[in-house]
Amino acid sequence: ETGVTQSPTHLIKTRGQQVTLRCSSQSGHNTVSWYQQALGQGPQFIFQYYREEENGRGNFPPRFSGLQFPNYSSELNVNALELDDSALYLCASSRQNEQFFGPGTRLTVL
Amino acid sequence: QKEVEQNSGPLSVPEGAIASLNCTYSDRGSQSFFWYRQYSGKSPELIMSIYSNGDKEDGRFTAQLNKASQYVSLLIRDSQPSDSATYLCAAGRDNYGQNFVFGPGTRLSVLP
């Protein structure tokens, strides 16, 4: 157990809808990163939040957005869902360099 | 385009043998390197981190880094069936975990 929690565990949406995924970081960790992992692939970096500010972004369109709250928990929002957004969404919290992942949210877009 | 490459496998080894997993990276600015283990249907679990050239040992695991060759490896000694998983290599450019690049993973199967 890493102490990182994510909700919901599974989610089914239809194309064009919007989704919000949530993450609670490990105690003492002020940095949260979000990743998308498609089946059979490694995680792809979406963005990172540090002290409530976006602190780096991968090659994802603006319809992927996020927030970090004062307690360091975080949300990932995806608008205008596309079929290719179906994936495991992972949240990782870190203090300095080592990242620890939550259990993930499996998103299916129909 | 920063890339991390791994042989997708599957790599099959008999129980008790040494499993050798390899990874190359393209970004010469990478400073930190990580190995994660991922069981099917689960999230990645951090096994090892390595920042300097040479070897780093932790129990049955040894990570090796050669920055000149842009090469990272993970050796698993006395492999057990419970080691059967996908092993992900990741490289980071800075000291804040920003923008890690993961490889596609190597699937390891340890045969009893």
PDB file of C-alpha atoms in Angstrom, chain A:
ATOM      1  CA  GLU A   1       0.000   0.000   0.000  1.00  0.00           C
ATOM      2  CA  THR A   2       1.369   3.393  -1.015  1.00  0.00           C
ATOM      3  CA  GLY A   3      -1.165   5.530   0.851  1.00  0.00           C
ATOM      4  CA  VAL A   4      -2.317   7.047  -2.452  1.00  0.00           C
ATOM      5  CA  THR A   5      -6.022   6.585  -3.085  1.00  0.00           C
ATOM      6  CA  GLN A   6      -8.068   7.160  -6.223  1.00  0.00           C
ATOM      7  CA  SER A   7     -11.765   7.248  -6.970  1.00  0.00           C
ATOM      8  CA  PRO A   8     -13.737   5.888  -8.601  1.00  0.00           C
ATOM      9  CA  THR A   9     -12.202   2.478  -9.325  1.00  0.00           C
ATOM     10  CA  HIS A  10     -14.076   2.014 -12.577  1.00  0.00           C
ATOM     11  CA  LEU A  11     -16.081   4.350 -14.751  1.00  0.00           C
ATOM     12  CA  ILE A  12     -18.042   3.968 -17.964  1.00  0.00           C
ATOM     13  CA  LYS A  13     -18.838   7.052 -20.042  1.00  0.00           C
ATOM     14  CA  THR A  14     -20.041   7.753 -23.555  1.00  0.00           C
ATOM     15  CA  ARG A  15     -18.244   9.749 -26.205  1.00  0.00           C
ATOM     16  CA  GLY A  16     -18.597  13.498 -25.737  1.00  0.00           C
ATOM     17  CA  GLN A  17     -19.227  13.344 -21.996  1.00  0.00           C
ATOM     18  CA  GLN A  18     -17.034  14.833 -19.287  1.00  0.00           C
ATOM     19  CA  VAL A  19     -15.359  12.986 -16.418  1.00  0.00           C
ATOM     20  CA  THR A  20     -13.658  13.921 -13.136  1.00  0.00           C
ATOM     21  CA  LEU A  21     -11.199  11.586 -11.452  1.00  0.00           C
ATOM     22  CA  ARG A  22      -9.938  12.116  -7.926  1.00  0.00           C
ATOM     23  CA  CYS A  23      -6.716  11.375  -6.080  1.00  0.00           C
ATOM     24  CA  SER A  24      -5.569  11.726  -2.486  1.00  0.00           C
ATOM     25  CA  SER A  25      -1.830  11.851  -2.087  1.00  0.00           C
ATOM     26  CA  GLN A  26       0.314  10.147   0.498  1.00  0.00           C
ATOM     27  CA  SER A  27       0.744  12.086   3.724  1.00  0.00           C
ATOM     28  CA  GLY A  28       3.623  14.556   3.418  1.00  0.00           C
ATOM     29  CA  HIS A  29       3.703  14.464  -0.382  1.00  0.00           C
ATOM     30  CA  ASN A  30       3.066  17.841  -1.987  1.00  0.00           C
ATOM     31  CA  THR A  31       3.410  16.820  -5.623  1.00  0.00           C
ATOM     32  CA  VAL A  32       0.860  14.887  -7.654  1.00  0.00           C
ATOM     33  CA  SER A  33       1.315  13.588 -11.188  1.00  0.00           C
ATOM     34  CA  TRP A  34      -1.277  12.067 -13.495  1.00  0.00           C
ATOM     35  CA  TYR A  35      -0.624   9.398 -16.095  1.00  0.00           C
ATOM     36  CA  GLN A  36      -2.662   7.639 -18.759  1.00  0.00           C
ATOM     37  CA  GLN A  37      -1.875   3.981 -19.371  1.00  0.00           C
ATOM     38  CA  ALA A  38      -3.406   2.318 -22.401  1.00  0.00           C
ATOM     39  CA  LEU A  39      -3.556  -1.464 -22.510  1.00  0.00           C
ATOM     40  CA  GLY A  40      -0.143  -3.001 -23.157  1.00  0.00           C
ATOM     41  CA  GLN A  41       1.704   0.309 -22.922  1.00  0.00           C
ATOM     42  CA  GLY A  42       3.681   2.189 -20.311  1.00  0.00           C
ATOM     43  CA  PRO A  43       2.144   5.138 -18.457  1.00  0.00           C
ATOM     44  CA  GLN A  44       2.124   8.426 -20.383  1.00  0.00           C
ATOM     45  CA  PHE A  45       2.670  11.624 -18.401  1.00  0.00           C
ATOM     46  CA  ILE A  46      -0.318  13.984 -18.502  1.00  0.00           C
ATOM     47  CA  PHE A  47       0.664  16.719 -16.020  1.00  0.00           C
ATOM     48  CA  GLN A  48       2.000  17.397 -12.578  1.00  0.00           C
ATOM     49  CA  TYR A  49       0.822  19.689  -9.780  1.00  0.00           C
ATOM     50  CA  TYR A  50       3.022  21.159  -7.085  1.00  0.00           C
ATOM     51  CA  ARG A  51       1.546  23.351  -4.384  1.00  0.00           C
ATOM     52  CA  GLU A  52      -1.661  23.869  -6.368  1.00  0.00           C
ATOM     53  CA  GLU A  53       0.127  24.997  -9.552  1.00  0.00           C
ATOM     54  CA  GLU A  54       0.612  23.010 -12.771  1.00  0.00           C
ATOM     55  CA  ASN A  55       4.295  22.147 -12.843  1.00  0.00           C
ATOM     56  CA  GLY A  56       4.760  20.427 -16.175  1.00  0.00           C
ATOM     57  CA  ARG A  57       2.572  18.952 -18.872  1.00  0.00           C
ATOM     58  CA  GLY A  58       2.939  16.103 -21.333  1.00  0.00           C
ATOM     59  CA  ASN A  59       1.632  15.893 -24.870  1.00  0.00           C
ATOM     60  CA  PHE A  60      -2.083  15.947 -24.048  1.00  0.00           C
ATOM     61  CA  PRO A  61      -4.713  18.361 -25.426  1.00  0.00           C
ATOM     62  CA  PRO A  62      -6.276  21.146 -23.317  1.00  0.00           C
ATOM     63  CA  ARG A  63      -9.429  19.115 -22.748  1.00  0.00           C
ATOM     64  CA  PHE A  64      -7.319  17.320 -20.118  1.00  0.00           C
ATOM     65  CA  SER A  65      -7.179  19.657 -17.135  1.00  0.00           C
ATOM     66  CA  GLY A  66      -6.535  19.375 -13.451  1.00  0.00           C
ATOM     67  CA  LEU A  67      -6.584  20.902 -10.033  1.00  0.00           C
ATOM     68  CA  GLN A  68      -4.695  20.489  -6.814  1.00  0.00           C
ATOM     69  CA  PHE A  69      -6.226  21.475  -3.505  1.00  0.00           C
ATOM     70  CA  PRO A  70      -4.564  22.893  -0.361  1.00  0.00           C
ATOM     71  CA  ASN A  71      -4.511  19.403   1.207  1.00  0.00           C
ATOM     72  CA  TYR A  72      -2.573  18.241  -1.911  1.00  0.00           C
ATOM     73  CA  SER A  73      -5.398  16.062  -3.209  1.00  0.00           C
ATOM     74  CA  SER A  74      -6.022  16.422  -6.917  1.00  0.00           C
ATOM     75  CA  GLU A  75      -8.551  16.085  -9.695  1.00  0.00           C
ATOM     76  CA  LEU A  76      -8.167  15.191 -13.352  1.00  0.00           C
ATOM     77  CA  ASN A  77     -10.919  16.455 -15.646  1.00  0.00           C
ATOM     78  CA  VAL A  78     -11.393  15.278 -19.201  1.00  0.00           C
ATOM     79  CA  ASN A  79     -13.886  17.037 -21.458  1.00  0.00           C
ATOM     80  CA  ALA A  80     -15.395  15.855 -24.733  1.00  0.00           C
ATOM     81  CA  LEU A  81     -14.413  12.247 -24.155  1.00  0.00           C
ATOM     82  CA  GLU A  82     -13.146  10.263 -27.126  1.00  0.00           C
ATOM     83  CA  LEU A  83     -12.994   6.501 -27.583  1.00  0.00           C
ATOM     84  CA  ASP A  84      -9.184   6.629 -27.357  1.00  0.00           C
ATOM     85  CA  ASP A  85      -9.450   8.081 -23.844  1.00  0.00           C
ATOM     86  CA  SER A  86     -10.304   4.590 -22.622  1.00  0.00           C
ATOM     87  CA  ALA A  87      -7.394   3.691 -20.357  1.00  0.00           C
ATOM     88  CA  LEU A  88      -6.172   3.261 -16.808  1.00  0.00           C
ATOM     89  CA  TYR A  89      -5.614   6.672 -15.227  1.00  0.00           C
ATOM     90  CA  LEU A  90      -2.933   6.685 -12.588  1.00  0.00           C
ATOM     91  CA  CYS A  91      -2.178   9.257  -9.968  1.00  0.00           C
ATOM     92  CA  ALA A  92       1.254   9.334  -8.357  1.00  0.00           C
ATOM     93  CA  SER A  93       2.315  11.366  -5.372  1.00  0.00           C
ATOM     94  CA  SER A  94       5.903  12.229  -4.609  1.00  0.00           C
ATOM     95  CA  ARG A  95       8.229  14.002  -2.289  1.00  0.00           C
ATOM     96  CA  GLN A  96      11.331  14.856  -4.276  1.00  0.00           C
ATOM     97  CA  ASN A  97      12.024  12.268  -6.915  1.00  0.00           C
ATOM     98  CA  GLU A  98      10.341   8.973  -6.139  1.00  0.00           C
ATOM     99  CA  GLN A  99       6.762   8.591  -7.283  1.00  0.00           C
ATOM    100  CA  PHE A 100       4.254   6.240  -5.683  1.00  0.00           C
ATOM    101  CA  PHE A 101       1.160   5.248  -7.588  1.00  0.00           C
ATOM    102  CA  GLY A 102      -2.425   4.880  -6.497  1.00  0.00           C
ATOM    103  CA  PRO A 103      -4.529   1.913  -7.643  1.00  0.00           C
ATOM    104  CA  GLY A 104      -5.818   3.769 -10.706  1.00  0.00           C
ATOM    105  CA  THR A 105      -9.189   4.463 -12.267  1.00  0.00           C
ATOM    106  CA  ARG A 106     -10.213   2.334 -15.223  1.00  0.00           C
ATOM    107  CA  LEU A 107     -12.126   4.556 -17.667  1.00  0.00           C
ATOM    108  CA  THR A 108     -14.110   3.024 -20.510  1.00  0.00           C
ATOM    109  CA  VAL A 109     -15.524   5.320 -23.186  1.00  0.00           C
ATOM    110  CA  LEU A 110     -18.286   3.828 -25.338  1.00  0.00           C
TER     111      LEU A 110
END
